[in-house]
Tab-separated table of C-alpha atoms in Angstrom:
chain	number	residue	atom	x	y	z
A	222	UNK	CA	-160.757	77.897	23.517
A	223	UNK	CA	-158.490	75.209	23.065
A	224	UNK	CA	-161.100	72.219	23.836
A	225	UNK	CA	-163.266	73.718	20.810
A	226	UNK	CA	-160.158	73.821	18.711
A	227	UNK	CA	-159.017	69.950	19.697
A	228	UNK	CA	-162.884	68.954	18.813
A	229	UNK	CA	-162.955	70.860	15.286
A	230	UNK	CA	-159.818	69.051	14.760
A	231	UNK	CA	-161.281	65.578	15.440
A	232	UNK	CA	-164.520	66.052	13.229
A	233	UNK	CA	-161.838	67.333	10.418
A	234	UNK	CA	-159.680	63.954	11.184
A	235	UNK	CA	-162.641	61.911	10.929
A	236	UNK	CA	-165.047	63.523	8.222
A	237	UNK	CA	-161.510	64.349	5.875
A	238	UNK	CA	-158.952	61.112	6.641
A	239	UNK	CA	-156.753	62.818	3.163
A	240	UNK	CA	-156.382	65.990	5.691
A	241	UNK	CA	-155.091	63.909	8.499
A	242	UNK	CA	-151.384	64.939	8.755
A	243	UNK	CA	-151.865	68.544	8.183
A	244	UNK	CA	-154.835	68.250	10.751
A	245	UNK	CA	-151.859	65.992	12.953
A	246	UNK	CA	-149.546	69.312	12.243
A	247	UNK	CA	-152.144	71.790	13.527
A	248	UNK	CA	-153.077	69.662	16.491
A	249	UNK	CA	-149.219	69.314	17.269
A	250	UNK	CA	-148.952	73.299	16.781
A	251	UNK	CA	-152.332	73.874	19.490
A	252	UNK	CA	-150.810	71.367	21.730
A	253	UNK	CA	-147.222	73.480	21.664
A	254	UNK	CA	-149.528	77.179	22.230
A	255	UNK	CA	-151.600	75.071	24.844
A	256	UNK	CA	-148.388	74.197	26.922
A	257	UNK	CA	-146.928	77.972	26.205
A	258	UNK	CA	-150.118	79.251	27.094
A	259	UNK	CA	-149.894	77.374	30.277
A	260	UNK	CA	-146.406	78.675	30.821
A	261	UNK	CA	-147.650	82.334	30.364
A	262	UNK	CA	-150.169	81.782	32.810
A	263	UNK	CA	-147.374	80.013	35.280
A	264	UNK	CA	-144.963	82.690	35.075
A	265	UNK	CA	-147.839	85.556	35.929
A	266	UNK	CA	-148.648	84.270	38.820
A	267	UNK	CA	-145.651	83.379	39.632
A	268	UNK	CA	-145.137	87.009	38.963
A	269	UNK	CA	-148.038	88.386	40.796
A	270	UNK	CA	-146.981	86.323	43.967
A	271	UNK	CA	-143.338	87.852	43.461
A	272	UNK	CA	-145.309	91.423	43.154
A	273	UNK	CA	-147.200	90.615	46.225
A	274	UNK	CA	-144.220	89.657	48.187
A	275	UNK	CA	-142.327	92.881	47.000
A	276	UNK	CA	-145.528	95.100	47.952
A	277	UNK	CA	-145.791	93.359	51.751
A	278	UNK	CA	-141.963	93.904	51.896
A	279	UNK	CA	-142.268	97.640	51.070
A	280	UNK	CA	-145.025	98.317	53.834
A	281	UNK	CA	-142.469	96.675	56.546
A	282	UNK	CA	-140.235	98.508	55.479
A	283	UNK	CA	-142.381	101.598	55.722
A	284	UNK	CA	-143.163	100.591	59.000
A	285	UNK	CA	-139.967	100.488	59.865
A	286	UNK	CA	-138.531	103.621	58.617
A	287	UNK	CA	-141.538	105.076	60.420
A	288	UNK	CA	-140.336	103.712	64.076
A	289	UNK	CA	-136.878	105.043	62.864
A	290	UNK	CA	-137.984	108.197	62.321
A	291	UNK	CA	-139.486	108.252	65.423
A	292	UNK	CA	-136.614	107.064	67.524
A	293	UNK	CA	-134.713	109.924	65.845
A	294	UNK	CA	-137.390	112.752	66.900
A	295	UNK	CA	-137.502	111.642	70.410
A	296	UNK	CA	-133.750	111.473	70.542
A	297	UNK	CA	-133.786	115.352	69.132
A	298	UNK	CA	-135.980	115.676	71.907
A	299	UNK	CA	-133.879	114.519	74.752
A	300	UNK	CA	-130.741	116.132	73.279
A	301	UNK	CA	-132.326	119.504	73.306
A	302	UNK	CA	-133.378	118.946	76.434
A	303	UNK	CA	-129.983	117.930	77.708
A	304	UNK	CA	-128.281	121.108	75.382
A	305	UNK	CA	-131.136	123.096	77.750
A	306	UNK	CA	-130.262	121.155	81.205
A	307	UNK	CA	-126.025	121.958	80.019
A	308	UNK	CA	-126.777	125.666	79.455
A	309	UNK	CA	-128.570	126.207	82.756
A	310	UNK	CA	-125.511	124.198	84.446
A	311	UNK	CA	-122.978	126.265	82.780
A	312	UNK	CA	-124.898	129.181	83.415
A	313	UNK	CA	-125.508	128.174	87.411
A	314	UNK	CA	-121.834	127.366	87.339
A	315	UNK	CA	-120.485	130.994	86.299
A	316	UNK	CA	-123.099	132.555	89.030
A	317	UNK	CA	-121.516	130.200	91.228
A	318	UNK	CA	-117.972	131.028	90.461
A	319	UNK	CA	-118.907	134.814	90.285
A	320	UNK	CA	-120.147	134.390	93.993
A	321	UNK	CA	-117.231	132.548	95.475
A	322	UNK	CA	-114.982	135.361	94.054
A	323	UNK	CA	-117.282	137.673	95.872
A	324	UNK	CA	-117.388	135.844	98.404
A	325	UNK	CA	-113.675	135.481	98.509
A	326	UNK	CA	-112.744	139.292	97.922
A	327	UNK	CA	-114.931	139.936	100.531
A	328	UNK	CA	-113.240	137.436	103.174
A	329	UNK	CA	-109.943	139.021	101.910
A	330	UNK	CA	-111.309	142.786	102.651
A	331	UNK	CA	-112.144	141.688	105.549
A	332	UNK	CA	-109.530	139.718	107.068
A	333	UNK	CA	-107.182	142.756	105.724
A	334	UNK	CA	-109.356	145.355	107.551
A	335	UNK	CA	-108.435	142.644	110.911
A	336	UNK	CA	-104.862	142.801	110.122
């Protein structure tokens, strides 16, 4: 760890004083990799949180495209039914016409057999 590296470096300054600016340089260097090793560790969980966020996002929108797809069935639904209800009108419609024309030639037959 760093700490061990930082106390090494203070027994070297103290029991070797002719090593003390390349110990300085090597302390300067663990210092720099301390603070980038601090930034590595900052932008992970920044990352993580960011990976977290994306994950939450993706389930609502699951969710969502779930409700969607149901919205969409139970509209099929209801248009089949009303493509159903239109074909038994139309078809209720024609026996109706058919009928009245019956009807109709009927009344005509007899109000020529009157005449």
């Amino acid at each position: 760890s760093f700490e061990f590296l930082f106390e090494k470096l203070m027994f070297e300054t103290e029991t070797k004083p002719d090593h003390s600016a390349e110990v300085e340089t090597t302390r300067n260097q663990l210092i720099y990799l301390q603070n980038q090793a601090t930034l590595a560790s900052n932008v992970e969980n920044d990352l993580k949180e960011k990976i977290n966020q994306l994950k939450e996002r993706e389930h609502e929108l699951k969710m969502e495209i779930s409700e969607r797809d149901q919205i969409i069935s139970t509209y099929k639904s209801k248009l089949q039914e009303t493509e159903a209800l239109i074909q038994n009108f139309e078809e209720n419609f024609f026996n109706l016409r058919t009928n009245l024309n019956e009807t109709l030639s009927a009344f005509q037959t007899y109000h020529d057999n009157c005449m």
